[in-house]
Amino acid sequence: MSLKERIFGPRWESRDPEVRIQAIAEANEPELVERLPVIARDDPDAGVRRAALKRLGEEAEWLRARSRESDPGIRESADTFVLRAVCERPGGELLEPRLEWLGSVSDTHALRRVAATARDPEMRRAALARIRAQGFLGDCLLTEPDEAIAAGILERIDQISTLRRIAERLRSRHKQRHRAVMEHLAELEGAEGGHEARDGLAHDLIARAEKLARGQQERHNDGDRREQAEQLQQQWDRIPEPDPAMARRFAGVMKIVRSALEPGSRRPKPATGEPARPPAADAELERLADRAQDLASHPMDEDTGRRLSELISAFDRRWNSLGKTGEPERAVRTRFDALTGELQARIAAAHPQKAAAPEPDRRDDEKPAAALTELETAMEAVAAAIESGDIAESHAALGKARSLYDRLPRKQQPKAAAGRLTRMAGRLKEMRDWQHWSNNKLRERLIERVGEIDPTEMHPDAVTARLKELRARWKELDQQEVLPGDKRRFAAPQGQWRRFQKACKEAFDAARPYLEKRSEVREESLKDLRAFFDDANAILADDSTDADRLVRYQRAAREAIRNLDTLPPKTRGAMASALRKLMDGISERLDERYAVIEAEKRRLVAEARKLAHEKDRAAAIAQAKALQAEWKKAGRCRRKIDEMLWREFREPIDPLFEDLKKERAQHRKAEHEHDREVAALCEQAEQVARLDAAEIVHAGGRMAGLEEEFNRRRGVPPALRKRFDAARAEFGRRVREIEREHDRKQRAHLVALADALQSAWHSIVAGERPETERLAGEPPADEPLALELYERLTKMAGAGADTLSAEVVRRTADARQVVIEMECLSGVESPEEDRQQRMDYQISRLSRRLGDGAPRPDLSSERAALHDRWLKSHPHDIDHHDRLKKRFNAADKILEQMTAT
């Protein structure tokens, strides 16, 4: 700690907020680190509180600040920090405070970001509940991983265009969610008279039912075929008013599925006179299908497999002999395949070993030679491979059987074996043809899948990954058809292959700009990393580099090794090795530096322990502060060792500062007591200032005593001094207001007496007796002018007009003089007949001032004296009174404005 900090305290306790902000951002003293939560909560300056919160960097502190702060800057910073945390990591124990924070957020952008990317499902659900934008809800449905939340989003979307858009995107991403969207879309379109979604959903269910009828189980469904059939039927039942033709087609396919699933029950016979099957279907195919149905309805025995093989061979021969087939024949074929597939599955489940490797039939009455036996075994292997549907294995087994047959002498070659090999070769060709036809259908679907890739909606990496996946699937199809020894390398038709290549190229070309840009960015990142290596190696070679700088480079190297994905893939391994080597070198240098720092700090710990024997506490505290400054200057070593040494260092020093802290606390307590007493004086002064009018007039001494007591206090805080001054000013204002009100009432009484004198003179001139008692009112107060006017009014009751005429003329002249002087003071022009008298007054007034050297009298005092003279001049002559009074009031109004300013 510097000398300045020893005298004035640490910088984070400075009175200047800018100094405190800089200290919080730069200083690393342990005391500051411990006080950061208190500063973030209690500092009077918002900028300092925000700097402390940033230095802490803890989400819990930001959440608490967000709930208690009113400063918009802090609230905005808290929202930014918490929003980033919500989107980057789960809340855990902070989930409830996060939900409370989200309830106070009104920014639409923040709500949408939480709804789309928050790590906690509860946060996403709460944010989505406050969003009504249909397009954004649709986008969230595409990416929402939680099925329950996705279902809630789907229920809230009622915009058909949005549902169509997300249904198209979900088609290849999420089958189950796509079906739910289509069902919801079908309901909405049905209410508006549309059928596009309904028909699309129906086509999808029919295709799935036909696959199930062929014995092909859906990959995403782990249940058995019976459960799949029930699910399909339930989904079909939810379609609103399906197309009748599609309904008949679905019902027919499901009938075949149920027939295959119930082998123990015979198919009901058709009613008499009604055709049992379509007339266009081949009768022999129908008969063979009925035999398969009959075979499936009986319990299995040892001969079931043989009879099934014969039945399949007969059906294939009849099918091949037909040449061109129609829809009825294909329906019979679908039914036959479903029944035979079910039987093969049952046979494989009952006799796995026999199904995997059928043993050749042996006749007890014949003992064939070893070659014939081997040939028979090979042909049975061919038959088994053909029955299993493996074309490659069947081709290999057929080649082996042909080789064995050809090695036999011509006379010993059995004709039955030759015919059987020919039939098996024909069936294998038929299997390959079917495989080729089926694979071509799959290839067409792969081309469609490539066309469904939307580079504007998908990430370019996802585009390339999808293209690799589809190309791999295309290659698998080729490998299924191209057998060992074939001259051709590709099985797909050239036109189909060109269309697939073109679609892949178009999709890749759309993503190419991003990939090229990313390659440029990666090259830039590689260049930056190499520049970093140059700087780091130079720093590492410099012996004067401090430990903090080495630590910064070590952290940067760790960050770089976590971000290797920003480099070109071919350079990542080499860069990772180079980064590890750099970190190892920095660690060695840090170990050397930390050893020196640790030794220095152990010395400081030993010096600190000696302070326990220092008797002069002030000197001990000064030495402790010096040791703290040296500790800070020494730097930091390994964190655990540094923390251990810091605890040992503080152990002898903390008691010294605790005693100093207690003294300061006592001093603050005394100051607080002093401030409390001063506040009590302020409160008493405020009570005096609030007294009613009757009491406050006599409270001047009390206020003076409080003021004297207040002035004796030393070190009064400015706020309390301002409070006392305000109370004292309020007291003076109220006293002056009461005095003005008293003067106003007294002046009104005098004016009333003057008006009474004028009224009495009017009555006397009219020959009437004045009612002086009624005009005078109450006896005058102890005021000379009022008493004089009251006595004059009383005397007028017994006097006549002749007696008072001379006095009234004299008093009217006095009143005229008063009016002239009022007009002179106010600057109002006097009538023509009074201008000479006004000029004489002005000359005499100027002569008095020049002769006596008297100062210019106060305007308010002159106005008050003229008021008294005006009242004393009553009564006036009846003919002149009204005019004089009007002139007096006009001049007095101006004087009133002049004295008021």
PDB file of C-alpha atoms in Angstrom, residues 734-838:
ATOM      1  CA  ARG A 734     -44.850  32.134   9.789  1.00  0.00           C
ATOM      2  CA  VAL A 735     -44.123  34.876  12.376  1.00  0.00           C
ATOM      3  CA  ARG A 736     -43.885  37.488   9.632  1.00  0.00           C
ATOM      4  CA  GLU A 737     -47.067  36.219   8.069  1.00  0.00           C
ATOM      5  CA  ILE A 738     -48.926  36.525  11.398  1.00  0.00           C
ATOM      6  CA  GLU A 739     -47.574  40.043  11.886  1.00  0.00           C
ATOM      7  CA  ARG A 740     -48.701  41.017   8.389  1.00  0.00           C
ATOM      8  CA  GLU A 741     -52.145  39.620   9.102  1.00  0.00           C
ATOM      9  CA  HIS A 742     -52.327  41.639  12.342  1.00  0.00           C
ATOM     10  CA  ASP A 743     -51.296  44.804  10.497  1.00  0.00           C
ATOM     11  CA  ARG A 744     -53.873  44.119   7.809  1.00  0.00           C
ATOM     12  CA  LYS A 745     -56.672  43.751  10.352  1.00  0.00           C
ATOM     13  CA  GLN A 746     -55.543  46.899  12.212  1.00  0.00           C
ATOM     14  CA  ARG A 747     -55.400  48.862   8.952  1.00  0.00           C
ATOM     15  CA  ALA A 748     -58.872  47.583   8.018  1.00  0.00           C
ATOM     16  CA  HIS A 749     -60.155  48.836  11.376  1.00  0.00           C
ATOM     17  CA  LEU A 750     -58.668  52.269  10.753  1.00  0.00           C
ATOM     18  CA  VAL A 751     -60.168  52.405   7.262  1.00  0.00           C
ATOM     19  CA  ALA A 752     -63.545  51.462   8.726  1.00  0.00           C
ATOM     20  CA  LEU A 753     -63.295  54.359  11.239  1.00  0.00           C
ATOM     21  CA  ALA A 754     -62.356  56.775   8.440  1.00  0.00           C
ATOM     22  CA  ASP A 755     -65.303  55.598   6.354  1.00  0.00           C
ATOM     23  CA  ALA A 756     -67.535  56.036   9.433  1.00  0.00           C
ATOM     24  CA  LEU A 757     -66.363  59.667   9.804  1.00  0.00           C
ATOM     25  CA  GLN A 758     -67.126  60.347   6.143  1.00  0.00           C
ATOM     26  CA  SER A 759     -70.568  58.716   6.480  1.00  0.00           C
ATOM     27  CA  ALA A 760     -71.343  60.769   9.585  1.00  0.00           C
ATOM     28  CA  TRP A 761     -70.451  63.986   7.750  1.00  0.00           C
ATOM     29  CA  HIS A 762     -72.757  62.976   4.931  1.00  0.00           C
ATOM     30  CA  SER A 763     -75.608  62.532   7.443  1.00  0.00           C
ATOM     31  CA  ILE A 764     -74.894  65.903   9.090  1.00  0.00           C
ATOM     32  CA  VAL A 765     -74.863  67.737   5.747  1.00  0.00           C
ATOM     33  CA  ALA A 766     -78.172  66.081   4.897  1.00  0.00           C
ATOM     34  CA  GLY A 767     -79.648  67.380   8.173  1.00  0.00           C
ATOM     35  CA  GLU A 768     -79.814  63.949   9.741  1.00  0.00           C
ATOM     36  CA  ARG A 769     -78.440  62.767  13.003  1.00  0.00           C
ATOM     37  CA  PRO A 770     -75.491  60.448  12.453  1.00  0.00           C
ATOM     38  CA  GLU A 771     -75.628  57.051  14.099  1.00  0.00           C
ATOM     39  CA  THR A 772     -72.113  57.169  15.471  1.00  0.00           C
ATOM     40  CA  GLU A 773     -72.549  54.138  17.691  1.00  0.00           C
ATOM     41  CA  ARG A 774     -73.447  51.942  14.727  1.00  0.00           C
ATOM     42  CA  LEU A 775     -70.771  53.452  12.473  1.00  0.00           C
ATOM     43  CA  ALA A 776     -67.968  53.302  15.051  1.00  0.00           C
ATOM     44  CA  GLY A 777     -68.469  49.706  15.999  1.00  0.00           C
ATOM     45  CA  GLU A 778     -66.315  48.350  18.849  1.00  0.00           C
ATOM     46  CA  PRO A 779     -64.160  50.742  20.875  1.00  0.00           C
ATOM     47  CA  PRO A 780     -60.710  51.109  19.351  1.00  0.00           C
ATOM     48  CA  ALA A 781     -57.764  49.054  20.492  1.00  0.00           C
ATOM     49  CA  ASP A 782     -54.769  50.570  22.223  1.00  0.00           C
ATOM     50  CA  GLU A 783     -53.606  52.365  19.101  1.00  0.00           C
ATOM     51  CA  PRO A 784     -53.284  56.199  19.009  1.00  0.00           C
ATOM     52  CA  LEU A 785     -54.605  56.762  15.493  1.00  0.00           C
ATOM     53  CA  ALA A 786     -57.623  54.541  16.012  1.00  0.00           C
ATOM     54  CA  LEU A 787     -58.378  56.218  19.341  1.00  0.00           C
ATOM     55  CA  GLU A 788     -58.089  59.662  17.758  1.00  0.00           C
ATOM     56  CA  LEU A 789     -60.525  58.769  14.945  1.00  0.00           C
ATOM     57  CA  TYR A 790     -62.942  57.188  17.393  1.00  0.00           C
ATOM     58  CA  GLU A 791     -62.987  60.310  19.598  1.00  0.00           C
ATOM     59  CA  ARG A 792     -63.480  62.514  16.508  1.00  0.00           C
ATOM     60  CA  LEU A 793     -66.451  60.401  15.450  1.00  0.00           C
ATOM     61  CA  THR A 794     -67.949  60.644  18.942  1.00  0.00           C
ATOM     62  CA  LYS A 795     -67.684  64.455  18.977  1.00  0.00           C
ATOM     63  CA  MET A 796     -69.399  64.733  15.588  1.00  0.00           C
ATOM     64  CA  ALA A 797     -72.581  63.296  17.086  1.00  0.00           C
ATOM     65  CA  GLY A 798     -73.417  66.562  18.958  1.00  0.00           C
ATOM     66  CA  ALA A 799     -72.008  69.131  16.510  1.00  0.00           C
ATOM     67  CA  GLY A 800     -73.776  70.855  13.643  1.00  0.00           C
ATOM     68  CA  ALA A 801     -72.806  71.379  10.042  1.00  0.00           C
ATOM     69  CA  ASP A 802     -71.854  75.016  10.584  1.00  0.00           C
ATOM     70  CA  THR A 803     -69.513  74.155  13.414  1.00  0.00           C
ATOM     71  CA  LEU A 804     -67.715  71.441  11.417  1.00  0.00           C
ATOM     72  CA  SER A 805     -67.626  73.089   7.974  1.00  0.00           C
ATOM     73  CA  ALA A 806     -64.378  74.956   8.514  1.00  0.00           C
ATOM     74  CA  GLU A 807     -62.685  71.850   9.917  1.00  0.00           C
ATOM     75  CA  VAL A 808     -63.931  69.745   6.978  1.00  0.00           C
ATOM     76  CA  VAL A 809     -62.535  72.301   4.497  1.00  0.00           C
ATOM     77  CA  ARG A 810     -59.167  72.212   6.260  1.00  0.00           C
ATOM     78  CA  ARG A 811     -59.086  68.457   6.348  1.00  0.00           C
ATOM     79  CA  THR A 812     -60.063  68.268   2.668  1.00  0.00           C
ATOM     80  CA  ALA A 813     -57.048  70.446   1.890  1.00  0.00           C
ATOM     81  CA  ASP A 814     -54.864  68.092   3.941  1.00  0.00           C
ATOM     82  CA  ALA A 815     -56.281  65.166   1.986  1.00  0.00           C
ATOM     83  CA  ARG A 816     -55.511  66.911  -1.317  1.00  0.00           C
ATOM     84  CA  GLN A 817     -51.919  67.446  -0.163  1.00  0.00           C
ATOM     85  CA  VAL A 818     -51.646  63.753   0.741  1.00  0.00           C
ATOM     86  CA  VAL A 819     -52.967  62.707  -2.665  1.00  0.00           C
ATOM     87  CA  ILE A 820     -50.508  65.033  -4.433  1.00  0.00           C
ATOM     88  CA  GLU A 821     -47.611  63.553  -2.475  1.00  0.00           C
ATOM     89  CA  MET A 822     -48.844  60.017  -3.275  1.00  0.00           C
ATOM     90  CA  GLU A 823     -48.977  60.874  -6.969  1.00  0.00           C
ATOM     91  CA  CYS A 824     -45.524  62.399  -6.773  1.00  0.00           C
ATOM     92  CA  LEU A 825     -44.079  59.269  -5.209  1.00  0.00           C
ATOM     93  CA  SER A 826     -45.871  56.894  -7.623  1.00  0.00           C
ATOM     94  CA  GLY A 827     -45.149  58.965 -10.725  1.00  0.00           C
ATOM     95  CA  VAL A 828     -48.832  59.473 -11.574  1.00  0.00           C
ATOM     96  CA  GLU A 829     -49.763  62.754 -13.258  1.00  0.00           C
ATOM     97  CA  SER A 830     -51.846  65.178 -11.096  1.00  0.00           C
ATOM     98  CA  PRO A 831     -54.831  67.144 -12.468  1.00  0.00           C
ATOM     99  CA  GLU A 832     -54.187  70.578 -13.994  1.00  0.00           C
ATOM    100  CA  GLU A 833     -55.528  72.447 -10.962  1.00  0.00           C
ATOM    101  CA  ASP A 834     -53.064  70.667  -8.622  1.00  0.00           C
ATOM    102  CA  ARG A 835     -49.896  70.830 -10.699  1.00  0.00           C
ATOM    103  CA  GLN A 836     -48.654  74.052  -9.101  1.00  0.00           C
ATOM    104  CA  GLN A 837     -49.198  72.649  -5.639  1.00  0.00           C
ATOM    105  CA  ARG A 838     -47.371  69.476  -6.674  1.00  0.00           C
TER     106      ARG A 838
END
